[in-house]
GROMACS .gro file of C-alpha atoms in nm:
model
  360
    1MET     CA    1  12.389  10.610   0.439
    2ARG     CA    2  12.159  10.309   0.440
    3LEU     CA    3  11.803  10.390   0.338
    4LEU     CA    4  11.494  10.168   0.360
    5ILE     CA    5  11.221  10.247   0.106
    6THR     CA    6  10.896  10.059   0.158
    7GLY     CA    7  10.690  10.016  -0.157
    8GLY     CA    8  11.009  10.073  -0.357
    9CYS     CA    9  10.890   9.866  -0.654
   10GLY     CA   10  10.578  10.077  -0.702
   11PHE     CA   11  10.527  10.394  -0.902
   12LEU     CA   12  10.633  10.650  -0.643
   13GLY     CA   13  10.876  10.409  -0.478
   14SER     CA   14  11.067  10.351  -0.801
   15HIS     CA   15  11.116  10.727  -0.839
   16LEU     CA   16  11.247  10.743  -0.484
   17VAL     CA   17  11.494  10.465  -0.563
   18GLU     CA   18  11.598  10.637  -0.886
   19HIS     CA   19  11.653  10.970  -0.712
   20PHE     CA   20  11.859  10.832  -0.425
   21LEU     CA   21  12.071  10.624  -0.665
   22LYS     CA   22  12.200  10.953  -0.805
   23ILE     CA   23  12.336  11.043  -0.460
   24PRO     CA   24  12.680  10.888  -0.396
   25ASP     CA   25  12.736  10.656  -0.099
   26VAL     CA   26  12.371  10.565  -0.048
   27GLU     CA   27  12.273  10.201  -0.009
   28ILE     CA   28  11.903  10.123  -0.057
   29VAL     CA   29  11.694   9.843   0.085
   30VAL     CA   30  11.355   9.802  -0.085
   31LEU     CA   31  11.069   9.634   0.098
   32ASP     CA   32  10.770   9.561  -0.126
   33LYS     CA   33  10.468   9.332  -0.123
   34LEU     CA   34  10.507   9.282  -0.501
   35THR     CA   35  10.137   9.305  -0.588
   36TYR     CA   36   9.983   9.409  -0.922
   37ALA     CA   37  10.078   9.772  -0.846
   38SER     CA   38  10.450   9.700  -0.851
   39ASN     CA   39  10.475   9.522  -1.190
   40GLY     CA   40  10.721   9.289  -1.019
   41PHE     CA   41  11.071   9.432  -1.052
   42ASP     CA   42  10.992   9.590  -1.390
   43ARG     CA   43  11.021   9.948  -1.265
   44LEU     CA   44  11.353   9.879  -1.092
   45ARG     CA   45  11.485   9.721  -1.412
   46ASP     CA   46  11.374  10.029  -1.606
   47ILE     CA   47  11.570  10.252  -1.366
   48SER     CA   48  11.885  10.061  -1.452
   49ALA     CA   49  11.821  10.081  -1.827
   50SER     CA   50  11.722  10.450  -1.825
   51ASN     CA   51  12.022  10.564  -1.622
   52ASP     CA   52  12.291  10.333  -1.766
   53ILE     CA   53  12.335  10.173  -1.426
   54SER     CA   54  12.491   9.831  -1.456
   55ARG     CA   55  12.332   9.527  -1.299
   56ALA     CA   56  12.643   9.494  -1.084
   57GLU     CA   57  12.598   9.846  -0.944
   58MET     CA   58  12.226   9.788  -0.888
   59ALA     CA   59  12.306   9.466  -0.703
   60LEU     CA   60  12.569   9.648  -0.497
   61ARG     CA   61  12.352   9.944  -0.399
   62VAL     CA   62  11.993   9.814  -0.409
   63ARG     CA   63  11.861   9.512  -0.224
   64ALA     CA   64  11.496   9.415  -0.271
   65LEU     CA   65  11.302   9.212  -0.015
   66SER     CA   66  10.938   9.107  -0.013
   67ALA     CA   67  10.701   9.134   0.283
   68ASP     CA   68  10.340   9.226   0.348
   69LEU     CA   69  10.336   9.511   0.600
   70ALA     CA   70   9.974   9.432   0.682
   71ARG     CA   71  10.123   9.143   0.879
   72PRO     CA   72  10.395   9.159   1.146
   73ILE     CA   73  10.732   9.177   0.971
   74PRO     CA   74  10.906   8.836   1.000
   75ALA     CA   75  11.223   8.825   1.207
   76GLY     CA   76  11.417   8.692   0.910
   77ILE     CA   77  11.319   8.992   0.697
   78ILE     CA   78  11.417   9.232   0.977
   79GLN     CA   79  11.754   9.057   0.996
   80GLU     CA   80  11.802   9.090   0.620
   81ILE     CA   81  11.710   9.461   0.631
   82GLY     CA   82  11.979   9.520   0.891
   83GLN     CA   83  12.045   9.856   1.049
   84VAL     CA   84  11.931  10.156   0.843
   85ASP     CA   85  11.975  10.529   0.896
   86TYR     CA   86  11.653  10.656   0.738
   87ILE     CA   87  11.321  10.510   0.628
   88VAL     CA   88  11.086  10.645   0.361
   89HIS     CA   89  10.756  10.468   0.411
   90ALA     CA   90  10.582  10.479   0.072
   91ALA     CA   91  10.412  10.137   0.077
   92ALA     CA   92  10.034  10.174   0.059
   93GLU     CA   93   9.717  10.064  -0.111
   94SER     CA   94   9.627  10.382  -0.301
   95HIS     CA   95   9.361  10.319  -0.567
   96VAL     CA   96   9.049  10.512  -0.463
   97ASP     CA   97   8.811  10.312  -0.684
   98ASN     CA   98   8.937   9.984  -0.538
   99SER     CA   99   8.895  10.121  -0.185
  100ILE     CA  100   8.529  10.198  -0.256
  101VAL     CA  101   8.468   9.842  -0.378
  102ASP     CA  102   8.656   9.675  -0.089
  103PRO     CA  103   8.786   9.896   0.194
  104LEU     CA  104   8.935   9.624   0.416
  105PRO     CA  105   9.268   9.572   0.231
  106PHE     CA  106   9.327   9.947   0.255
  107LEU     CA  107   9.276   9.951   0.631
  108GLU     CA  108   9.504   9.651   0.668
  109SER     CA  109   9.783   9.776   0.442
  110ASN     CA  110   9.778  10.142   0.540
  111VAL     CA  111   9.682  10.144   0.909
  112LEU     CA  112   9.824   9.811   1.022
  113GLY     CA  113  10.115   9.865   0.783
  114MET     CA  114  10.211  10.183   0.968
  115HIS     CA  115  10.179  10.002   1.301
  116ASN     CA  116  10.395   9.708   1.195
  117LEU     CA  117  10.662   9.931   1.043
  118LEU     CA  118  10.688  10.149   1.353
  119MET     CA  119  10.698   9.843   1.579
  120MET     CA  120  11.005   9.737   1.381
  121VAL     CA  121  11.155  10.085   1.416
  122ARG     CA  122  11.116  10.068   1.795
  123ALA     CA  123  11.360   9.777   1.792
  124MET     CA  124  11.613   9.947   1.559
  125SER     CA  125  11.862  10.170   1.735
  126SER     CA  126  12.010  10.309   1.412
  127VAL     CA  127  11.701  10.480   1.264
  128LYS     CA  128  11.739  10.858   1.274
  129ARG     CA  129  11.398  10.938   1.123
  130VAL     CA  130  11.101  10.786   0.941
  131PHE     CA  131  10.947  10.996   0.664
  132ALA     CA  132  10.593  10.867   0.612
  133VAL     CA  133  10.431  10.942   0.275
  134SER     CA  134  10.071  11.060   0.299
  135THR     CA  135   9.809  11.232   0.088
  136ASP     CA  136   9.602  11.548   0.071
  137GLU     CA  137   9.293  11.326   0.062
  138VAL     CA  138   9.300  11.297   0.441
  139TYR     CA  139   9.161  11.654   0.447
  140GLY     CA  140   8.872  11.579   0.213
  141PRO     CA  141   8.741  11.800  -0.066
  142ALA     CA  142   8.836  12.167  -0.083
  143ALA     CA  143   8.561  12.418  -0.155
  144PHE     CA  144   8.562  12.648  -0.456
  145ALA     CA  145   8.565  13.018  -0.370
  146GLU     CA  146   8.214  13.079  -0.494
  147SER     CA  147   8.060  12.772  -0.329
  148HIS     CA  148   7.794  12.824  -0.065
  149LEU     CA  149   7.877  12.741   0.294
  150THR     CA  150   7.699  12.433   0.416
  151SER     CA  151   7.745  12.532   0.780
  152GLU     CA  152   7.620  12.838   0.963
  153ARG     CA  153   7.774  13.164   0.852
  154THR     CA  154   7.947  13.218   1.182
  155LEU     CA  155   8.286  13.385   1.204
  156ALA     CA  156   8.443  13.043   1.266
  157GLY     CA  157   8.263  12.905   0.963
  158LEU     CA  158   8.378  13.189   0.742
  159LEU     CA  159   8.737  13.149   0.861
  160ALA     CA  160   8.723  12.776   0.796
  161PHE     CA  161   8.579  12.840   0.449
  162THR     CA  162   8.857  13.090   0.369
  163HIS     CA  163   9.113  12.841   0.497
  164THR     CA  164   8.971  12.574   0.265
  165VAL     CA  165   8.966  12.800  -0.040
  166ALA     CA  166   9.328  12.900   0.011
  167GLY     CA  167   9.430  12.535   0.048
  168PHE     CA  168   9.478  12.304   0.344
  169ASP     CA  169   9.785  12.358   0.562
  170GLU     CA  170   9.947  12.119   0.809
  171GLN     CA  171   9.702  12.218   1.084
  172ALA     CA  172   9.388  12.129   0.886
  173PRO     CA  173   9.159  11.867   1.046
  174PHE     CA  174   9.098  11.527   0.889
  175ARG     CA  175   8.777  11.500   0.681
  176PRO     CA  176   8.832  11.184   0.472
  177ALA     CA  177   8.565  11.140   0.205
  178ASN     CA  178   8.646  10.787   0.081
  179PRO     CA  179   8.782  10.464   0.233
  180TYR     CA  180   9.132  10.520   0.093
  181ALA     CA  181   9.146  10.865   0.251
  182ALA     CA  182   9.017  10.722   0.581
  183SER     CA  183   9.288  10.456   0.581
  184LYS     CA  184   9.559  10.718   0.524
  185ALA     CA  185   9.414  10.939   0.799
  186GLY     CA  186   9.423  10.633   1.026
  187ALA     CA  187   9.785  10.571   0.931
  188GLU     CA  188   9.873  10.932   1.013
  189ALA     CA  189   9.695  10.901   1.349
  190VAL     CA  190   9.901  10.591   1.430
  191ALA     CA  191  10.223  10.769   1.333
  192MET     CA  192  10.134  11.073   1.547
  193ALA     CA  193  10.038  10.860   1.846
  194TYR     CA  194  10.349  10.642   1.830
  195ALA     CA  195  10.576  10.944   1.782
  196ASN     CA  196  10.431  11.085   2.103
  197THR     CA  197  10.399  10.765   2.306
  198TYR     CA  198  10.722  10.592   2.205
  199LYS     CA  199  10.922  10.904   2.112
  200LEU     CA  200  10.980  10.777   1.760
  201PRO     CA  201  11.133  11.023   1.511
  202VAL     CA  202  10.853  11.044   1.255
  203THR     CA  203  10.769  11.313   1.001
  204ILE     CA  204  10.457  11.278   0.785
  205VAL     CA  205  10.498  11.431   0.438
  206ASN     CA  206  10.168  11.484   0.254
  207THR     CA  207  10.161  11.526  -0.120
  208MET     CA  208   9.902  11.523  -0.398
  209ASN     CA  209   9.842  11.422  -0.761
  210LEU     CA  210  10.180  11.273  -0.838
  211TYR     CA  211  10.271  11.194  -1.197
  212GLY     CA  212  10.581  11.082  -1.381
  213GLU     CA  213  10.743  10.807  -1.581
  214ARG     CA  214  10.636  10.444  -1.529
  215GLN     CA  215  10.289  10.538  -1.401
  216HIS     CA  216   9.996  10.301  -1.443
  217PRO     CA  217   9.850  10.365  -1.793
  218GLU     CA  218   9.503  10.442  -1.653
  219LYS     CA  219   9.632  10.743  -1.459
  220PHE     CA  220   9.564  11.089  -1.602
  221VAL     CA  221   9.891  11.180  -1.777
  222PRO     CA  222   9.955  10.851  -1.962
  223LEU     CA  223   9.581  10.815  -2.026
  224VAL     CA  224   9.562  11.153  -2.201
  225ILE     CA  225   9.870  11.073  -2.409
  226ARG     CA  226   9.727  10.738  -2.516
  227LYS     CA  227   9.385  10.878  -2.607
  228VAL     CA  228   9.530  11.173  -2.797
  229LEU     CA  229   9.753  10.937  -2.997
  230ARG     CA  230   9.449  10.726  -3.082
  231GLY     CA  231   9.226  11.024  -3.159
  232GLU     CA  232   8.987  10.922  -2.881
  233THR     CA  233   8.785  11.150  -2.653
  234VAL     CA  234   8.934  11.224  -2.312
  235THR     CA  235   8.678  11.213  -2.030
  236ILE     CA  236   8.733  11.492  -1.779
  237HIS     CA  237   8.553  11.499  -1.445
  238ALA     CA  238   8.337  11.806  -1.391
  239ASP     CA  239   8.074  11.953  -1.162
  240PRO     CA  240   7.704  11.852  -1.198
  241THR     CA  241   7.648  12.126  -1.456
  242ARG     CA  242   7.932  11.988  -1.666
  243THR     CA  243   8.067  12.339  -1.714
  244ARG     CA  244   8.367  12.335  -1.480
  245SER     CA  245   8.633  12.067  -1.453
  246GLY     CA  246   8.808  11.962  -1.137
  247THR     CA  247   9.134  12.126  -1.031
  248ARG     CA  248   9.456  11.986  -0.889
  249PHE     CA  249   9.814  12.072  -0.787
  250TYR     CA  250  10.011  11.828  -1.003
  251LEU     CA  251  10.359  11.727  -0.886
  252HIS     CA  252  10.627  11.513  -1.049
  253CYS     CA  253  10.744  11.221  -0.834
  254ARG     CA  254  11.107  11.323  -0.868
  255THR     CA  255  11.027  11.668  -0.726
  256TYR     CA  256  10.870  11.496  -0.426
  257ALA     CA  257  11.178  11.272  -0.400
  258ASN     CA  258  11.397  11.582  -0.416
  259ALA     CA  259  11.207  11.726  -0.118
  260LEU     CA  260  11.254  11.407   0.084
  261ALA     CA  261  11.627  11.395   0.007
  262TRP     CA  262  11.655  11.759   0.113
  263LEU     CA  263  11.471  11.683   0.437
  264ILE     CA  264  11.707  11.396   0.511
  265GLU     CA  265  12.001  11.630   0.461
  266GLN     CA  266  11.845  11.883   0.695
  267ASP     CA  267  11.771  11.620   0.957
  268ALA     CA  268  12.125  11.483   0.936
  269SER     CA  269  12.263  11.834   0.990
  270GLY     CA  270  12.058  11.878   1.308
  271THR     CA  271  11.763  12.082   1.181
  272ALA     CA  272  11.452  12.024   1.391
  273MET     CA  273  11.188  11.837   1.193
  274PRO     CA  274  10.816  11.906   1.239
  275LEU     CA  275  10.569  11.621   1.276
  276LYS     CA  276  10.395  11.712   0.948
  277LEU     CA  277  10.496  11.879   0.623
  278HIS     CA  278  10.333  11.931   0.282
  279VAL     CA  279  10.493  11.909  -0.063
  280CYS     CA  280  10.277  11.998  -0.365
  281GLY     CA  281  10.283  12.155  -0.710
  282GLU     CA  282  10.349  12.525  -0.749
  283ARG     CA  283  10.003  12.619  -0.874
  284GLU     CA  284   9.648  12.498  -0.906
  285ILE     CA  285   9.530  12.416  -1.257
  286SER     CA  286   9.215  12.265  -1.403
  287ASN     CA  287   9.222  11.917  -1.550
  288ILE     CA  288   9.133  12.069  -1.888
  289GLU     CA  289   9.443  12.291  -1.873
  290MET     CA  290   9.653  11.990  -1.773
  291ALA     CA  291   9.520  11.789  -2.069
  292GLU     CA  292   9.596  12.081  -2.301
  293MET     CA  293   9.952  12.108  -2.166
  294ILE     CA  294  10.005  11.733  -2.217
  295THR     CA  295   9.882  11.757  -2.577
  296ALA     CA  296  10.103  12.061  -2.649
  297ALA     CA  297  10.408  11.879  -2.506
  298MET     CA  298  10.356  11.597  -2.758
  299GLU     CA  299  10.492  11.837  -3.025
  300GLY     CA  300  10.294  11.701  -3.316
  301HIS     CA  301   9.979  11.772  -3.509
  302TYR     CA  302   9.766  11.629  -3.232
  303THR     CA  303   9.423  11.746  -3.126
  304LEU     CA  304   9.273  11.717  -2.779
  305ASN     CA  305   8.912  11.601  -2.791
  306TYR     CA  306   8.751  11.603  -2.449
  307GLU     CA  307   8.413  11.571  -2.282
  308LEU     CA  308   8.316  11.705  -1.941
  309VAL     CA  309   8.124  11.446  -1.738
  310ASP     CA  310   7.954  11.461  -1.398
  311PHE     CA  311   8.143  11.169  -1.248
  312HIS     CA  312   8.133  11.284  -0.887
  313SER     CA  313   7.757  11.291  -0.830
  314SER     CA  314   7.733  10.922  -0.908
  315ARG     CA  315   8.054  10.832  -0.723
  316PRO     CA  316   8.059  10.992  -0.379
  317GLY     CA  317   8.411  10.978  -0.242
  318HIS     CA  318   8.573  11.137  -0.546
  319ASP     CA  319   8.642  11.506  -0.496
  320LEU     CA  320   8.622  11.777  -0.761
  321ARG     CA  321   8.881  12.008  -0.609
  322TYR     CA  322   9.191  11.934  -0.405
  323ALA     CA  323   9.401  12.217  -0.265
  324MET     CA  324   9.698  12.205  -0.031
  325ARG     CA  325   9.969  12.453   0.071
  326ASP     CA  326  10.339  12.379   0.124
  327ASP     CA  327  10.451  12.715   0.267
  328VAL     CA  328  10.629  12.555   0.564
  329ILE     CA  329  10.886  12.347   0.377
  330ARG     CA  330  10.958  12.635   0.139
  331GLN     CA  331  11.008  12.869   0.433
  332MET     CA  332  11.256  12.611   0.567
  333GLY     CA  333  11.455  12.664   0.247
  334TRP     CA  334  11.350  12.391   0.002
  335VAL     CA  335  11.321  12.504  -0.362
  336ARG     CA  336  11.146  12.306  -0.635
  337PRO     CA  337  11.406  12.188  -0.890
  338MET     CA  338  11.166  12.213  -1.187
  339ASN     CA  339  10.838  12.386  -1.259
  340LEU     CA  340  10.529  12.209  -1.389
  341GLU     CA  341  10.595  12.282  -1.757
  342GLN     CA  342  10.953  12.151  -1.745
  343SER     CA  343  10.873  11.830  -1.559
  344LEU     CA  344  10.561  11.760  -1.765
  345GLU     CA  345  10.744  11.802  -2.097
  346LYS     CA  346  11.013  11.564  -1.973
  347THR     CA  347  10.752  11.308  -1.874
  348VAL     CA  348  10.555  11.328  -2.201
  349ARG     CA  349  10.874  11.286  -2.408
  350TRP     CA  350  10.963  10.980  -2.201
  351TYR     CA  351  10.626  10.815  -2.268
  352LEU     CA  352  10.653  10.883  -2.641
  353SER     CA  353  10.990  10.705  -2.636
  354ASN     CA  354  10.863  10.420  -2.415
  355MET     CA  355  10.529  10.334  -2.569
  356ARG     CA  356  10.497   9.998  -2.392
  357TRP     CA  357  10.410  10.187  -2.070
  358LEU     CA  358  10.102  10.330  -2.248
  359ASN     CA  359   9.950   9.985  -2.316
  360LEU     CA  360   9.900  10.078  -2.683
   0.00000   0.00000   0.00000
């Protein structure tokens, strides 16, 4: 099988490459813009070192090309990509703070990027399916159970409120609350429209709060590890009263990659693929609980010092609670390979053995 992974040098993309390298007879083409988010080829080099994969095998099975999907893909790059069986489209601008400062690059990379990729797919007869990576943020913030309804207390409003509390499913409407979320909603709309208009085989796979090895050191898991090691205070986002922290469904990148590999197997065997699917962590936890679990996994005499701050009131576009359901893919038969505790312990141990990724 020949697989194209866009954004394959980035955080999530590198985990996709690593996962598919463990599957025999898979050749991988990586297409990446090689911006600050990719660290050049550093993550791909780390895959080779961490898995005892020789440079010769990497060269044989992984080919990396550079292109900016915000622009039409050059004919020479398309020729170098060649015919591929499946595409995992993970390339995206994804930093919410940056999107608030300057939204335009996010619209270009995420919306036009989807357009340009699917225009290429239209000309490729070999592509069996495109799996497009998306985010829970397209649905906007999820309400807490005890929150007051902002709309009229009609039956429809109550049903919508209950739906939000339980977690968004694949039928939830878009309510993007920041420019990044809007750009991903736009990308999904393009994918849906082109799947319908041009009969392209596209499945959008939303996920949320990914973590894992080789993540940017300012993200939550490596940030907590670094601050605990230094004895510094961890800032945790909370509600305006600073009494309740935000909550998330944390998911390891390799678990998400496992789901995508399983979906490719199902598609190859003839299973009908829906237009949209969700993959998320098995349970909702507060950011305080997550920080405590990270500290406990460090297996030392470490103490978590934290402070709850009202970050969201001053920064509209950041949401206190995210909640999403992945009942559909689990009903199809997919089973998570690891639970949160197992994957988090593995990740924390990796960081403690690879301190350079913590920027200490």
